[in-house]
Short mmCIF file of C-alpha atoms and ligand atoms in Angstrom, two decimals:
data_model
loop_
_atom_site.label_atom_id
_atom_site.label_comp_id
_atom_site.label_asym_id
_atom_site.label_seq_id
_atom_site.Cartn_x
_atom_site.Cartn_y
_atom_site.Cartn_z
CA MET A 1 121.48 108.41 68.75
CA SER A 2 118.11 109.52 70.09
CA ASP A 3 116.34 108.83 73.38
CA VAL A 4 113.24 106.71 72.90
CA ILE A 5 111.49 108.06 75.99
CA PRO A 6 111.64 111.86 75.99
CA GLY A 7 113.39 113.16 79.08
CA ILE A 8 114.42 109.75 80.44
CA PRO A 9 117.81 108.15 79.82
CA GLY A 10 118.41 104.45 79.27
CA PHE A 11 116.78 103.63 75.95
CA SER A 12 118.01 104.93 72.61
CA PHE A 13 118.16 104.13 68.92
CA ARG A 14 121.67 103.78 67.53
CA ASN A 15 121.94 103.36 63.77
CA GLY A 16 118.40 102.02 63.64
CA SER A 17 118.79 99.56 66.53
CA LEU A 18 117.13 99.85 69.92
CA PHE A 19 119.58 99.86 72.83
CA CYS A 20 119.03 99.50 76.55
CA GLU A 21 122.01 101.43 77.88
CA ASP A 22 124.97 99.88 76.01
CA ILE A 23 123.39 96.58 74.97
CA SER A 24 121.16 96.17 71.95
CA ALA A 25 117.67 94.84 72.53
CA ALA A 26 118.27 92.25 69.81
CA ASP A 27 121.29 90.93 71.79
CA LEU A 28 119.28 90.77 74.99
CA ALA A 29 116.49 88.87 73.21
CA GLU A 30 119.05 86.42 71.81
CA ARG A 31 120.84 85.88 75.11
CA PHE A 32 117.87 85.67 77.44
CA GLN A 33 115.09 84.67 75.04
CA THR A 34 111.65 86.26 74.76
CA PRO A 35 109.25 87.40 76.08
CA LEU A 36 111.66 89.36 78.24
CA TYR A 37 111.32 92.31 80.55
CA ILE A 38 114.33 94.63 80.43
CA TYR A 39 115.00 97.52 82.80
CA SER A 40 117.53 100.32 82.66
CA ARG A 41 119.35 101.17 85.85
CA ALA A 42 120.07 104.69 84.55
CA ALA A 43 116.34 105.25 83.97
CA LEU A 44 115.55 104.01 87.48
CA GLU A 45 118.18 106.26 89.06
CA HIS A 46 116.84 109.19 87.05
CA ASN A 47 113.27 108.67 88.30
CA ILE A 48 114.41 108.13 91.88
CA ALA A 49 116.33 111.42 91.78
CA ASP A 50 113.26 113.18 90.38
CA TRP A 51 111.07 112.04 93.24
CA LYS A 52 113.69 112.62 95.92
CA ARG A 53 114.53 116.17 94.89
CA GLY A 54 111.54 117.71 96.65
CA ILE A 55 111.01 121.31 97.62
CA GLU A 56 113.19 123.51 99.76
CA GLY A 57 111.57 123.96 103.15
CA THR A 58 108.97 121.20 102.78
CA PRO A 59 109.92 117.86 104.29
CA HIS A 60 108.67 115.03 102.09
CA ARG A 61 109.01 111.28 102.02
CA VAL A 62 108.53 108.90 99.11
CA PHE A 63 107.02 105.45 99.67
CA TYR A 64 107.26 103.43 96.46
CA ALA A 65 103.98 101.58 95.78
CA MET A 66 105.56 98.24 95.04
CA LYS A 67 102.47 96.74 93.43
CA ALA A 68 103.60 98.53 90.25
CA ASN A 69 106.68 96.30 90.10
CA GLY A 70 107.82 94.25 93.07
CA ASN A 71 111.03 92.70 91.73
CA LEU A 72 113.49 92.48 94.63
CA ALA A 73 116.41 93.91 92.67
CA LEU A 74 114.37 97.03 91.89
CA LEU A 75 113.15 97.26 95.49
CA ASP A 76 116.75 96.97 96.63
CA LEU A 77 117.76 99.94 94.47
CA PHE A 78 114.88 101.96 95.92
CA ALA A 79 115.75 100.97 99.48
CA ARG A 80 119.41 101.87 98.94
CA ALA A 81 118.30 105.26 97.63
CA GLY A 82 116.39 105.84 100.87
CA LEU A 83 112.86 105.41 99.56
CA GLY A 84 110.20 103.77 101.72
CA PHE A 85 107.50 101.39 100.53
CA ASP A 86 103.73 101.49 100.23
CA ILE A 87 102.48 97.93 100.67
CA VAL A 88 99.10 96.23 100.31
CA SER A 89 99.71 92.67 101.55
CA ALA A 90 101.82 90.50 103.83
CA GLY A 91 103.70 89.37 100.73
CA GLU A 92 104.68 92.94 99.93
CA LEU A 93 105.63 93.50 103.57
CA ALA A 94 107.98 90.52 103.36
CA ARG A 95 109.50 91.92 100.16
CA ALA A 96 110.14 95.28 101.80
CA LEU A 97 111.78 93.63 104.81
CA ALA A 98 113.80 91.37 102.51
CA VAL A 99 115.56 94.40 101.01
CA GLY A 100 116.30 95.84 104.43
CA ALA A 101 113.44 98.28 104.86
CA LYS A 102 112.65 99.12 108.47
CA GLY A 103 109.12 99.40 109.82
CA GLU A 104 109.43 103.18 109.74
CA ASP A 105 109.98 102.95 105.97
CA ILE A 106 106.63 101.24 105.35
CA VAL A 107 103.05 102.46 105.01
CA TYR A 108 100.35 99.86 104.73
CA SER A 109 97.37 100.51 102.40
CA GLY A 110 94.45 98.42 101.17
CA VAL A 111 90.76 97.77 101.93
CA GLY A 112 90.99 94.15 103.03
CA LYS A 113 93.74 93.74 105.63
CA SER A 114 93.33 90.36 107.35
CA ILE A 115 94.09 89.76 111.02
CA SER A 116 97.31 87.96 110.14
CA ASP A 117 98.32 90.80 107.76
CA ILE A 118 97.80 93.29 110.59
CA LYS A 119 99.77 91.16 113.05
CA ALA A 120 102.69 90.88 110.64
CA ALA A 121 102.68 94.63 110.07
CA LEU A 122 102.56 95.37 113.80
CA GLU A 123 105.41 92.98 114.42
CA ALA A 124 107.39 94.93 111.83
CA ASP A 125 106.36 98.20 113.54
CA VAL A 126 105.17 99.84 110.32
CA CYS A 127 105.16 103.61 110.10
CA CYS A 128 101.44 103.84 109.46
CA PHE A 129 98.32 101.86 108.56
CA ASN A 130 96.22 103.67 105.98
CA VAL A 131 92.81 102.60 107.24
CA GLU A 132 89.86 102.32 104.87
CA SER A 133 86.83 101.52 107.04
CA LEU A 134 85.45 101.74 110.59
CA SER A 135 85.51 97.95 110.87
CA GLU A 136 89.20 97.99 110.00
CA LEU A 137 89.81 100.56 112.78
CA ASP A 138 88.14 98.18 115.25
CA ARG A 139 90.16 95.26 113.99
CA ILE A 140 93.53 97.02 114.12
CA ASN A 141 92.74 98.36 117.58
CA LYS A 142 91.92 94.86 118.84
CA VAL A 143 94.96 93.18 117.28
CA ALA A 144 97.25 95.93 118.63
CA LEU A 145 95.82 95.58 122.16
CA ASP A 146 96.21 91.79 121.99
CA MET A 147 99.85 92.30 121.09
CA GLY A 148 100.41 95.02 123.67
CA LYS A 149 101.24 97.52 120.94
CA LYS A 150 99.94 100.81 119.63
CA ALA A 151 99.21 101.03 115.91
CA ARG A 152 99.87 104.33 114.16
CA ILE A 153 97.04 105.05 111.76
CA SER A 154 95.93 107.42 109.04
CA LEU A 155 92.46 107.36 107.62
CA ARG A 156 92.38 107.06 103.88
CA VAL A 157 89.64 109.51 103.03
CA ASN A 158 87.68 109.44 99.83
CA PRO A 159 87.55 113.06 98.70
CA ASP A 160 84.99 112.36 95.92
CA VAL A 161 87.22 113.88 93.26
CA ASP A 162 87.22 112.82 89.62
CA ALA A 163 90.77 111.84 88.69
CA LYS A 164 89.80 111.89 84.99
CA THR A 165 91.38 108.55 84.30
CA HIS A 166 90.16 105.08 83.30
CA PRO A 167 87.25 103.94 85.55
CA TYR A 168 89.17 100.82 86.66
CA ILE A 169 92.00 102.97 88.02
CA SER A 170 89.85 105.75 89.46
CA THR A 171 89.66 105.35 93.22
CA GLY A 172 88.63 108.69 94.73
CA LEU A 173 84.95 108.83 93.79
CA LYS A 174 82.06 108.16 96.17
CA ASN A 175 81.08 104.96 94.37
CA ASN A 176 84.59 103.39 94.64
CA LYS A 177 85.29 100.79 97.30
CA PHE A 178 88.24 102.81 98.61
CA GLY A 179 88.58 105.09 101.58
CA ILE A 180 86.28 106.54 104.23
CA ALA A 181 83.59 108.92 102.99
CA PHE A 182 84.62 112.54 103.29
CA ASP A 183 81.56 113.42 105.38
CA SER A 184 82.21 110.67 107.94
CA ALA A 185 85.93 111.28 108.31
CA VAL A 186 85.95 113.63 111.31
CA GLU A 187 83.66 111.32 113.29
CA ALA A 188 85.88 108.38 112.38
CA TYR A 189 88.98 110.26 113.61
CA LYS A 190 87.23 111.06 116.89
CA LYS A 191 86.42 107.40 117.27
CA ALA A 192 90.00 106.39 116.46
CA SER A 193 91.45 108.89 118.91
CA ARG A 194 89.48 107.23 121.71
CA MET A 195 90.75 103.75 120.90
CA PRO A 196 93.54 102.67 123.25
CA GLY A 197 95.31 100.48 120.69
CA LEU A 198 95.60 103.27 118.14
CA GLU A 199 97.65 106.40 117.75
CA VAL A 200 96.32 108.90 115.19
CA SER A 201 99.25 109.79 112.97
CA GLY A 202 98.19 111.22 109.62
CA ILE A 203 95.67 111.51 106.85
CA ASP A 204 95.80 109.85 103.47
CA CYS A 205 94.13 109.92 100.08
CA HIS A 206 94.79 108.23 96.76
CA ILE A 207 92.39 109.23 94.00
CA GLY A 208 93.49 107.02 91.14
CA SER A 209 96.26 106.19 88.73
CA GLN A 210 97.67 107.54 85.46
CA ILE A 211 96.50 111.05 86.36
CA THR A 212 97.94 113.47 83.84
CA GLU A 213 96.86 116.85 85.21
CA LEU A 214 97.57 118.68 88.46
CA GLU A 215 94.00 119.84 88.90
CA PRO A 216 92.53 116.63 90.44
CA PHE A 217 95.48 116.44 92.86
CA VAL A 218 95.00 120.05 93.92
CA HIS A 219 91.26 119.58 94.28
CA ALA A 220 91.80 116.47 96.44
CA ALA A 221 94.51 118.22 98.48
CA HIS A 222 92.19 121.05 99.41
CA LYS A 223 89.50 118.62 100.52
CA VAL A 224 92.01 116.69 102.61
CA LEU A 225 93.28 119.95 104.12
CA ASP A 226 89.66 120.92 104.94
CA LEU A 227 89.68 117.82 107.11
CA VAL A 228 93.09 118.59 108.62
CA GLU A 229 91.63 121.95 109.64
CA ALA A 230 88.46 120.43 111.08
CA LEU A 231 90.54 117.90 112.99
CA ALA A 232 92.79 120.60 114.42
CA ASP A 233 89.65 122.42 115.60
CA ALA A 234 88.57 119.18 117.28
CA GLY A 235 91.95 118.93 119.00
CA ILE A 236 93.28 116.13 116.79
CA GLU A 237 96.78 116.94 115.60
CA LEU A 238 98.36 115.03 112.72
CA ASP A 239 102.04 114.44 112.04
CA HIS A 240 101.89 113.97 108.24
CA VAL A 241 99.69 114.29 105.17
CA ASP A 242 99.85 111.52 102.57
CA PHE A 243 98.78 112.51 99.05
CA GLY A 244 99.02 108.96 97.70
CA GLY A 245 100.29 108.01 94.26
CA GLY A 246 98.69 108.26 90.87
CA LEU A 247 101.00 110.51 88.88
CA GLY A 248 100.69 109.55 85.22
CA VAL A 249 103.35 108.96 82.60
CA ARG A 250 103.60 109.63 78.89
CA TYR A 251 102.54 106.41 77.14
CA ALA A 252 101.47 108.16 73.92
CA ASP A 253 100.92 111.91 73.78
CA GLU A 254 99.98 112.57 77.42
CA GLN A 255 101.74 115.53 79.04
CA PRO A 256 101.76 114.70 82.76
CA PRO A 257 103.33 117.05 85.28
CA SER A 258 106.71 116.03 86.67
CA ALA A 259 107.15 114.65 90.17
CA GLN A 260 108.73 117.97 91.07
CA GLU A 261 105.68 119.90 89.85
CA LEU A 262 103.35 117.64 91.81
CA ILE A 263 105.36 117.94 95.02
CA ASN A 264 105.55 121.68 94.53
CA ALA A 265 101.78 121.99 94.02
CA MET A 266 101.04 119.91 97.12
CA ALA A 267 103.58 121.87 99.18
CA GLN A 268 101.98 125.11 98.04
CA CYS A 269 98.47 123.92 99.01
CA THR A 270 99.62 122.86 102.47
CA ARG A 271 101.51 126.12 103.03
CA GLU A 272 98.57 128.24 101.88
CA ARG A 273 96.35 126.47 104.34
CA GLY A 274 98.75 127.00 107.23
CA PHE A 275 100.03 123.44 107.48
CA GLY A 276 103.41 123.98 105.87
CA HIS A 277 105.14 122.36 108.85
CA LEU A 278 103.58 118.94 108.15
CA PRO A 279 105.75 116.41 106.32
CA LEU A 280 104.22 115.30 103.01
CA PHE A 281 104.11 111.63 102.07
CA PHE A 282 103.79 110.38 98.50
CA GLU A 283 103.14 106.84 97.26
CA PRO A 284 104.20 106.82 93.60
CA GLY A 285 104.20 103.53 91.73
CA ARG A 286 103.82 103.93 87.99
CA SER A 287 105.73 107.21 87.68
CA LEU A 288 108.82 105.64 89.26
CA VAL A 289 108.99 102.53 87.09
CA ALA A 290 106.82 102.61 83.95
CA GLN A 291 109.39 104.24 81.67
CA THR A 292 112.32 102.29 83.08
CA GLY A 293 111.24 99.00 81.51
CA MET A 294 110.34 97.49 78.16
CA LEU A 295 108.87 94.15 77.14
CA LEU A 296 110.68 92.38 74.32
CA MET A 297 108.78 89.89 72.18
CA ARG A 298 109.54 87.97 69.02
CA VAL A 299 107.28 87.89 65.98
CA GLU A 300 106.18 84.29 65.41
CA TYR A 301 103.87 84.73 62.44
CA LEU A 302 102.50 87.41 60.19
CA LYS A 303 98.92 86.51 59.31
CA PRO A 304 97.17 88.65 56.74
CA THR A 305 93.41 88.07 56.58
CA ALA A 306 90.64 89.65 54.50
CA ALA A 307 89.71 91.90 57.41
CA LYS A 308 93.00 92.58 59.17
CA ASN A 309 96.70 91.92 59.35
CA PHE A 310 97.71 90.08 62.49
CA CYS A 311 101.22 90.16 63.88
CA ILE A 312 101.38 87.17 66.23
CA VAL A 313 104.10 87.53 68.87
CA ASP A 314 105.35 85.32 71.70
CA ALA A 315 104.23 87.75 74.44
CA ALA A 316 100.60 87.84 75.48
CA MET A 317 98.02 89.37 77.80
CA THR A 318 99.52 87.05 80.43
CA ASP A 319 102.75 89.10 80.27
CA MET A 320 101.17 92.54 79.87
CA ILE A 321 97.48 92.87 80.59
CA ARG A 322 97.14 96.66 80.43
CA PRO A 323 96.04 96.94 76.79
CA THR A 324 93.14 94.53 77.21
CA LEU A 325 92.24 95.41 80.82
CA TYR A 326 92.37 99.20 80.53
CA GLN A 327 92.36 99.80 76.78
CA ALA A 328 95.86 101.16 77.40
CA GLN A 329 97.72 102.36 74.31
CA MET A 330 101.35 101.41 74.73
CA GLY A 331 104.15 102.29 72.36
CA LEU A 332 105.56 99.45 70.26
CA VAL A 333 108.67 99.56 68.09
CA ASN A 334 110.67 97.16 65.98
CA CYS A 335 114.02 96.77 67.75
CA THR A 336 115.74 96.86 64.36
CA GLU A 337 114.26 99.51 62.11
CA ARG A 338 113.36 98.04 58.73
CA THR A 339 113.77 99.92 55.49
CA ASP A 340 113.35 96.81 53.32
CA GLN A 341 109.66 96.33 54.16
CA ASN A 342 106.60 98.43 53.51
CA PRO A 343 104.85 99.39 56.72
CA LEU A 344 101.42 97.77 57.16
CA VAL A 345 98.70 98.22 59.74
CA TYR A 346 98.68 95.32 62.22
CA ASP A 347 96.94 94.11 65.32
CA ILE A 348 99.72 92.77 67.55
CA VAL A 349 98.32 89.70 69.29
CA GLY A 350 99.59 86.88 71.49
CA PRO A 351 99.16 83.09 71.48
CA VAL A 352 96.50 82.99 74.25
CA CYS A 353 93.06 81.60 73.41
CA GLU A 354 91.12 84.83 73.94
CA SER A 355 90.08 87.48 71.46
CA GLY A 356 91.04 89.93 74.20
CA ASP A 357 94.63 88.75 73.91
CA PHE A 358 96.15 91.74 72.18
CA LEU A 359 99.06 94.04 72.94
CA ALA A 360 98.21 96.77 70.46
CA LYS A 361 95.69 97.41 67.71
CA ASN A 362 95.95 99.18 64.38
CA ARG A 363 99.66 99.91 64.56
CA THR A 364 101.67 100.73 61.48
CA LEU A 365 104.81 98.59 61.49
CA ALA A 366 107.47 97.47 59.06
CA VAL A 367 108.10 93.98 60.34
CA CYS A 368 109.14 90.44 59.31
CA GLU A 369 108.66 87.10 61.02
CA GLY A 370 111.50 86.58 63.52
CA ASP A 371 111.89 90.29 64.32
CA VAL A 372 111.99 91.45 67.94
CA LEU A 373 109.47 94.10 68.96
CA SER A 374 109.64 96.17 72.11
CA MET A 375 106.73 97.52 74.09
CA LEU A 376 107.57 100.84 75.72
CA GLY A 377 106.57 101.95 79.20
CA ALA A 378 106.22 98.34 80.37
CA GLY A 379 108.02 98.74 83.71
CA ALA A 380 104.84 99.33 85.70
CA TYR A 381 101.90 96.95 86.06
CA GLY A 382 103.50 94.58 83.57
CA MET A 383 105.37 91.77 85.27
CA SER A 384 103.54 92.43 88.55
CA MET A 385 100.23 91.55 86.88
CA ALA A 386 101.59 88.61 84.88
CA ASN A 387 99.89 85.26 85.27
CA ASN A 388 100.00 81.66 84.06
CA TYR A 389 96.80 81.50 82.00
CA ASN A 390 97.08 78.87 79.25
CA ALA A 391 99.91 77.37 81.35
CA ARG A 392 102.32 79.96 80.04
CA SER A 393 105.48 80.43 82.04
CA ARG A 394 106.13 83.96 83.20
CA ALA A 395 108.86 85.95 81.48
CA ALA A 396 112.38 86.55 82.73
CA GLU A 397 113.48 90.00 83.91
CA VAL A 398 116.87 91.53 83.18
CA LEU A 399 118.37 94.72 84.59
CA VAL A 400 120.87 96.49 82.36
CA ASP A 401 123.62 98.61 83.87
CA GLU A 402 125.77 100.13 81.12
CA ASP A 403 127.28 97.13 79.31
CA LYS A 404 126.22 94.57 81.93
CA ALA A 405 122.97 92.63 82.04
CA TRP A 406 121.80 90.94 85.25
CA VAL A 407 119.03 88.36 85.35
CA ILE A 408 116.92 89.64 88.24
CA ARG A 409 114.24 87.02 87.83
CA ARG A 410 114.87 83.84 85.91
CA ARG A 411 112.31 82.60 83.42
CA GLU A 412 109.66 80.48 85.08
CA THR A 413 109.80 76.83 84.04
CA ILE A 414 106.95 74.44 83.42
CA GLU A 415 108.18 72.51 86.48
CA ASP A 416 107.84 75.71 88.55
CA GLN A 417 104.26 75.99 87.37
CA MET A 418 103.35 72.46 88.42
CA ALA A 419 105.30 72.45 91.68
CA LEU A 420 102.42 73.50 93.92
CA GLU A 421 99.93 70.92 92.75
CA THR A 422 99.34 67.37 93.97
CA LEU A 423 97.64 64.38 92.37
CA LEU A 424 94.96 62.46 94.26
CA PRO A 425 96.09 59.05 95.56
CA LYS A 426 95.08 56.19 93.23
CA ILE A 427 92.50 54.44 95.43
C1 PLP B 1 98.16 101.82 93.44
C2 PLP B 1 98.37 102.71 94.59
C3 PLP B 1 99.42 103.62 94.57
C4 PLP B 1 100.34 103.82 93.38
O1 PLP B 1 99.63 104.27 92.29
P1 PLP B 1 100.41 104.73 90.96
O2 PLP B 1 99.33 105.20 90.07
O3 PLP B 1 101.09 103.53 90.43
O4 PLP B 1 101.35 105.81 91.34
C5 PLP B 1 99.62 104.40 95.70
N1 PLP B 1 98.83 104.28 96.78
C6 PLP B 1 97.79 103.40 96.84
C7 PLP B 1 96.97 103.32 98.05
C8 PLP B 1 97.53 102.59 95.74
O5 PLP B 1 96.50 101.75 95.78
#
């Protein structure tokens, strides 16, 4: 028996068969059909513990960025473990409240908060709005005054730091749409502190995703702390510093720091700069869930051509868009190791009518038609980015807890897909 994901429990090979806790992936595929998202409760608990552990003497709080995976059963586990939530829409707010989160457990991020989003968040009394523009400050101030409330705010500052990740998931550079420019931040805080509907609470940054080194985090932290210092000089005291999310995971051969190492590094920066008393907020998404889930898919056809071998599976870019959107390289294994077949190099592709519909390219696999393959690290930005292109129904999700499997989202039906649409009257 060997763990499939180094350092994380939940997935193992036993006598050549992939298991999620005590159930074989082949059984799960048979019982619940494919494509199927499977999650391990043990893996989730492991990651939660990692993020909660923290550093002696430094108060910290973890707000799970639920855009990575917003399934209610997962959110419920996080809420029960005492984690808060980082949200980016009224829909995510409703999900947080649905699992019993209180306003104080919620931070609200995003560049495009609408008036109704802001109202809903104020009604819920969220812990903090992470504000991304001067116009948004004005809007929140006005909505809060209309409601007779005070909105607690942080400015999300853009530290202009290169996160050294894929350009689509890099968010802390000057030319990104995110955050308030570093050089305008102090002025913006002064403006905010004069607004009667606002209460300045903290400062926030989030420089990107799938960051695999500490250096960009440390660089960003020092720039944020430069601002904390400048604000203190201007008489503006903060009650927390939010270092965002972005911690990477090991999809292939990356060697990201652990949550513990990141928290430690941020705690050290804040202590060195004399702000060790400030609570630290984190907004991890991917690092909490990526390695807790896999995507099971069945091989429909093997299609050798003069140029390439194609392995056509029943999952597609509609189930997992990362490979085609970000050129992400995700691990893929046969759930039942084959010794009776010679390995060949395949492109693993789905049924969708797009050449960009691939899950992996140039992978060496020993595989037969009818086999079940598993994509590793699929717990983050998999199901949450799934869509209905080609009128494909979205996959089911199953949570495995030892020898029990719970359907935490049933498979979408074709009726579900059509339910929102209406025909014109025949006149
Ligand atoms: C996406 C996002 C996160 C989470 O990012 P991960 O890379 O998944 O950890 C946190 N905060 C904000 C503001 C985000 O946009």
